[in-house]
Amino acid sequence: MRKRLPSRERRSCVLKFPTERNGSINCYPKRRKRRIVRYKPLKEKEISIKMKIELTEKEVKATLEILALGYYIVGEGGCSQEKRKDYDSAISKVFGEYLQSMENVAVTERKIELSVEEYLDDVEDCLERYMRNNLLDNIAAALADYQYSVKDYITEVEQYSKNQIAEDMYLRVLTEKGMSAVHIEIADFEERVNQEFQAHKENIEKVTGLKKEANEKFLEAIVARIYELLAEHHMTVEELSERSRISLPILSEILSGNCNGIEWGMINKICKTCCINFAEFFTDDAFEGVYETAFFKEK
């Protein structure tokens, strides 16, 4: 016969007393552990928005000018590096898309950079006016804050009103007279400016002389390096001229010591002819003397 299950009352009594399992006595049946589920916070996903706008040529030009102008102002404003990345990405995408639509070639970062500068030049007058007006506003506000400082404009109503009136007065005077209205007292100002200028002038002359010396050493090292490559590859000057497609008169003039007309493109051709890169060309022992000059040591 099947054993009859105990009633609800009897079952409750049974669970209160020790039970024997596999020869061991447990005071109470084991309770099932409650499972705690921890949900990880969802990461915020960046939403991609596709925009398709038809603009006239003038509207496109105006949009690019505004973008270039805003990019410059934001950059000069000293925003955080993280925020700057967003602006870099945005302007690169917009200008990149514009350049790709204009010419069917791969767009490089250099082209985007040049394009931003080009459109920034077109709004240079607007930028100068903005900076000048912004400067006057800042000077007026700073002078008013110095004269009538306000910590809480809600409780210090009278002080705040004086601050605003003073700012308006300062701004009117600055707008009418410009920087001639600003006077800063510095003892022996003219004399100190002349002293600083003289020191600056002497430093420029010194650096110019050191730079000239280093440049001469650099050109000498280039000639020495080319002769080394000729020896390594068992080539004559004529053969190098023919293989690199550098005019023989120009190459001969360079090797004679007159390197003033040398261009980076010529060195690149020589490197390709000798199967080396720029780094291998300039890391030779011939250039050690260049970095030993006073120009590089003092820097």
Coordinates of C-alpha atoms in Angstrom, one line a residue:
M1 CA 0.0 0.0 0.0
R2 CA 1.1 3.5 -0.7
K3 CA 1.9 5.4 2.3
R4 CA -0.6 8.2 3.0
L5 CA 0.9 11.6 3.0
P6 CA 0.4 13.5 6.3
S7 CA -2.2 16.3 6.4
R8 CA -1.2 20.0 6.4
E9 CA -1.2 20.0 10.2
R10 CA 0.9 16.9 10.5
R11 CA 3.3 18.1 7.9
S12 CA 3.9 21.3 9.8
C13 CA 4.6 19.2 12.9
V14 CA 7.0 16.9 11.1
L15 CA 9.1 19.8 9.9
K16 CA 9.6 21.1 13.4
F17 CA 11.4 18.0 14.7
P18 CA 14.7 16.5 13.7
T19 CA 14.7 14.1 10.8
E20 CA 17.0 11.2 10.1
R21 CA 18.7 11.2 6.7
N22 CA 21.4 8.7 5.7
G23 CA 22.2 7.9 9.3
S24 CA 22.7 11.5 10.3
I25 CA 20.4 13.7 12.2
N26 CA 19.6 17.2 11.0
C27 CA 17.8 19.6 13.3
Y28 CA 15.9 21.2 10.4
P29 CA 15.7 20.6 6.7
K30 CA 18.0 22.9 4.8
R31 CA 16.4 26.0 3.6
R32 CA 16.9 27.0 0.0
K33 CA 19.2 30.0 -0.4
R34 CA 17.6 33.0 -1.9
R35 CA 19.2 34.0 -5.1
I36 CA 20.3 37.6 -5.3
V37 CA 20.3 38.9 -8.8
R38 CA 22.5 41.9 -9.4
Y39 CA 21.8 43.8 -12.6
K40 CA 24.7 45.7 -14.2
P41 CA 23.9 49.3 -15.1
L42 CA 23.3 49.6 -18.8
K43 CA 25.9 51.6 -20.6
E44 CA 24.7 54.7 -22.4
K45 CA 24.8 54.0 -26.1
E46 CA 25.6 56.8 -28.4
I47 CA 22.8 57.4 -30.8
S48 CA 23.8 57.9 -34.4
I49 CA 21.7 60.5 -36.2
K50 CA 21.7 60.6 -40.0
M51 CA 20.9 63.9 -41.5
K52 CA 20.3 64.7 -45.1
I53 CA 20.0 68.4 -45.9
E54 CA 20.0 70.0 -49.3
L55 CA 21.8 73.4 -49.2
T56 CA 22.6 76.0 -51.8
E57 CA 26.3 76.8 -52.5
K58 CA 26.0 80.0 -50.4
E59 CA 24.4 78.1 -47.5
V60 CA 27.1 75.5 -47.6
K61 CA 29.8 78.2 -47.5
A62 CA 28.1 80.0 -44.6
T63 CA 27.7 76.7 -42.7
L64 CA 31.4 75.8 -43.1
E65 CA 32.4 79.4 -42.1
I66 CA 30.3 79.2 -38.9
L67 CA 31.7 75.8 -38.1
A68 CA 35.3 76.9 -38.6
L69 CA 34.7 80.0 -36.5
G70 CA 33.0 78.1 -33.7
Y71 CA 35.7 75.5 -33.7
Y72 CA 38.4 78.2 -33.3
I73 CA 36.6 80.0 -30.5
V74 CA 35.9 76.7 -28.6
G75 CA 39.5 75.7 -29.0
E76 CA 40.8 79.0 -27.7
G77 CA 38.3 78.8 -24.8
G78 CA 40.4 76.0 -23.2
C79 CA 37.7 73.4 -23.1
S80 CA 38.4 69.9 -21.7
Q81 CA 40.4 67.4 -23.8
E82 CA 37.3 65.0 -23.8
K83 CA 35.1 67.8 -25.1
R84 CA 37.7 68.8 -27.7
K85 CA 37.7 65.3 -29.1
D86 CA 33.9 65.6 -29.9
Y87 CA 34.5 68.9 -31.7
D88 CA 37.5 67.4 -33.6
S89 CA 35.4 64.4 -34.7
A90 CA 32.4 66.6 -35.7
I91 CA 34.4 69.1 -37.8
S92 CA 36.4 66.3 -39.4
K93 CA 33.2 64.5 -40.5
V94 CA 31.5 67.6 -41.9
F95 CA 34.6 68.9 -43.8
G96 CA 35.5 65.4 -44.8
E97 CA 32.0 64.8 -46.3
Y98 CA 32.2 68.2 -48.0
L99 CA 35.6 67.5 -49.6
Q100 CA 34.5 64.0 -50.7
S101 CA 31.5 65.4 -52.4
M102 CA 33.7 68.0 -54.2
E103 CA 36.4 65.7 -55.4
N104 CA 36.5 62.0 -55.9
V105 CA 39.7 61.3 -54.0
A106 CA 40.7 60.0 -50.5
V107 CA 40.5 62.9 -48.0
T108 CA 43.4 63.3 -45.7
E109 CA 43.6 65.0 -42.3
R110 CA 45.9 67.6 -43.9
K111 CA 43.2 68.5 -46.4
I112 CA 40.6 68.9 -43.7
E113 CA 43.0 71.1 -41.7
L114 CA 43.8 73.3 -44.7
S115 CA 40.1 73.6 -45.5
V116 CA 39.3 74.7 -41.9
E117 CA 42.0 77.4 -42.1
E118 CA 40.7 78.5 -45.6
Y119 CA 37.2 79.1 -44.3
L120 CA 38.5 80.7 -41.1
D121 CA 40.3 83.3 -43.2
D122 CA 37.0 84.2 -44.9
V123 CA 35.5 85.1 -41.5
E124 CA 38.6 86.7 -40.1
D125 CA 36.9 90.1 -39.8
C126 CA 34.0 88.6 -37.9
L127 CA 36.5 86.9 -35.6
E128 CA 38.5 90.0 -34.9
R129 CA 35.3 92.0 -34.1
Y130 CA 34.1 89.2 -31.8
M131 CA 37.4 89.1 -29.9
R132 CA 37.6 92.9 -29.7
N133 CA 34.0 93.2 -28.4
N134 CA 34.4 90.3 -26.1
L135 CA 37.6 91.8 -24.7
L136 CA 35.9 95.1 -24.0
D137 CA 33.0 93.3 -22.3
N138 CA 35.4 91.3 -20.1
I139 CA 37.4 94.3 -19.1
A140 CA 34.2 96.3 -18.2
A141 CA 32.9 93.3 -16.2
A142 CA 36.2 92.8 -14.4
L143 CA 36.5 96.5 -13.5
A144 CA 32.9 96.6 -12.2
D145 CA 33.4 93.4 -10.1
Y146 CA 36.6 94.9 -8.6
Q147 CA 34.8 98.2 -7.8
Y148 CA 31.5 96.6 -6.6
S149 CA 32.0 92.9 -5.8
V150 CA 28.8 90.9 -5.5
K151 CA 28.7 87.5 -3.7
D152 CA 24.9 87.0 -3.9
Y153 CA 22.9 89.1 -6.3
I154 CA 19.6 88.1 -4.7
T155 CA 20.4 89.4 -1.2
E156 CA 22.8 92.2 -2.3
V157 CA 20.3 94.0 -4.6
E158 CA 21.8 97.5 -4.1
Q159 CA 25.4 96.3 -4.7
Y160 CA 24.4 94.3 -7.7
S161 CA 22.6 97.3 -9.2
K162 CA 25.7 99.5 -8.8
N163 CA 27.8 96.7 -10.3
Q164 CA 25.6 96.6 -13.4
I165 CA 25.6 100.4 -13.8
A166 CA 29.4 100.6 -13.4
E167 CA 29.8 97.8 -16.0
D168 CA 27.6 99.8 -18.5
M169 CA 29.6 103.0 -17.8
Y170 CA 33.0 101.3 -18.3
L171 CA 31.8 99.6 -21.5
R172 CA 30.6 102.9 -22.9
V173 CA 33.9 104.6 -22.2
L174 CA 35.9 101.7 -23.6
T175 CA 33.7 101.6 -26.8
E176 CA 34.2 105.3 -27.4
K177 CA 37.9 105.6 -26.5
G178 CA 39.2 102.1 -27.0
M179 CA 42.3 101.0 -25.2
S180 CA 43.4 104.6 -24.7
A181 CA 40.9 104.7 -21.8
V182 CA 42.8 101.9 -20.0
H183 CA 45.7 103.2 -17.8
I184 CA 47.9 100.9 -15.7
E185 CA 50.5 102.3 -13.4
I186 CA 53.9 100.6 -13.7
A187 CA 56.9 102.3 -12.2
D188 CA 59.6 103.1 -14.9
F189 CA 57.4 101.5 -17.5
E190 CA 59.1 102.9 -20.6
E191 CA 62.6 102.1 -19.3
R192 CA 61.7 98.6 -18.4
V193 CA 60.1 98.0 -21.8
N194 CA 63.3 99.2 -23.5
Q195 CA 65.5 96.9 -21.3
E196 CA 63.3 93.9 -22.1
F197 CA 63.4 94.8 -25.8
Q198 CA 67.2 95.1 -25.8
A199 CA 67.6 91.7 -24.0
H200 CA 65.1 90.2 -26.5
K201 CA 67.0 91.6 -29.5
E202 CA 70.3 90.3 -28.2
N203 CA 68.8 86.9 -27.7
I204 CA 67.4 86.8 -31.3
E205 CA 70.8 87.8 -32.7
K206 CA 72.5 85.1 -30.7
V207 CA 70.0 82.4 -31.7
T208 CA 70.3 83.5 -35.4
G209 CA 74.1 83.1 -35.2
L210 CA 73.8 79.7 -33.6
K211 CA 71.2 78.6 -36.1
K212 CA 73.4 79.6 -39.0
E213 CA 76.3 77.6 -37.6
A214 CA 74.1 74.5 -37.1
N215 CA 72.6 74.9 -40.6
E216 CA 76.0 74.9 -42.2
K217 CA 77.0 71.7 -40.3
F218 CA 73.7 70.2 -41.4
L219 CA 74.3 70.9 -45.1
E220 CA 77.8 69.5 -44.8
A221 CA 76.5 66.4 -43.2
I222 CA 74.0 65.9 -46.1
V223 CA 76.8 66.1 -48.6
A224 CA 78.9 63.6 -46.6
R225 CA 75.9 61.2 -46.3
I226 CA 75.3 61.3 -50.1
Y227 CA 79.0 60.4 -50.7
E228 CA 78.7 57.6 -48.3
L229 CA 75.7 56.2 -50.1
L230 CA 77.5 56.5 -53.5
A231 CA 80.3 54.4 -52.0
E232 CA 78.0 51.8 -50.5
H233 CA 76.1 51.3 -53.7
H234 CA 79.1 51.7 -56.0
M235 CA 77.5 54.5 -58.0
T236 CA 78.9 57.5 -59.7
V237 CA 77.3 61.0 -59.5
E238 CA 76.1 60.5 -63.1
E239 CA 74.4 57.2 -62.2
L240 CA 72.8 58.7 -59.1
S241 CA 71.5 61.6 -61.2
E242 CA 70.1 59.2 -63.9
R243 CA 68.4 56.8 -61.4
S244 CA 67.0 59.5 -59.1
R245 CA 66.0 61.8 -61.9
I246 CA 67.8 64.7 -60.3
S247 CA 69.4 67.1 -62.8
L248 CA 73.1 66.4 -63.0
P249 CA 74.1 70.2 -62.7
I250 CA 71.9 70.6 -59.6
L251 CA 73.3 67.4 -58.0
S252 CA 76.9 68.4 -58.8
E253 CA 76.3 71.8 -57.3
I254 CA 74.9 70.2 -54.1
L255 CA 77.8 67.8 -53.8
S256 CA 80.3 70.7 -54.3
G257 CA 79.0 72.2 -51.0
N258 CA 76.4 74.6 -52.2
C259 CA 73.3 73.0 -50.6
N260 CA 71.2 76.1 -50.3
G261 CA 69.0 74.9 -53.2
I262 CA 68.4 71.4 -51.9
E263 CA 64.8 70.4 -51.3
W264 CA 63.3 67.6 -49.3
G265 CA 62.0 66.1 -52.5
M266 CA 65.5 65.6 -53.7
I267 CA 66.6 63.8 -50.5
N268 CA 63.4 61.6 -50.9
K269 CA 64.5 60.7 -54.4
I270 CA 68.0 59.8 -53.2
C271 CA 66.5 57.7 -50.4
K272 CA 64.3 55.8 -52.9
T273 CA 67.2 55.2 -55.2
C274 CA 69.3 53.8 -52.4
C275 CA 66.4 51.8 -50.9
I276 CA 66.4 53.6 -47.5
N277 CA 63.9 55.8 -45.7
F278 CA 64.3 59.3 -44.2
A279 CA 65.2 58.0 -40.8
E280 CA 68.0 55.8 -42.1
F281 CA 69.3 58.8 -44.1
F282 CA 69.5 61.2 -41.1
T283 CA 70.5 58.7 -38.3
D284 CA 73.9 58.3 -39.8
D285 CA 77.1 59.2 -37.9
A286 CA 77.6 62.1 -40.3
F287 CA 74.9 64.0 -38.5
E288 CA 76.3 63.6 -35.0
G289 CA 78.3 66.9 -35.3
V290 CA 75.1 68.8 -36.0
Y291 CA 73.6 67.9 -32.7
E292 CA 76.8 68.8 -30.9
T293 CA 76.5 72.4 -32.0
A294 CA 75.6 75.1 -29.4
F295 CA 72.2 75.7 -31.1
F296 CA 71.0 72.2 -30.1
K297 CA 72.8 72.1 -26.7
E298 CA 71.4 75.4 -25.5
K299 CA 67.9 74.4 -26.6

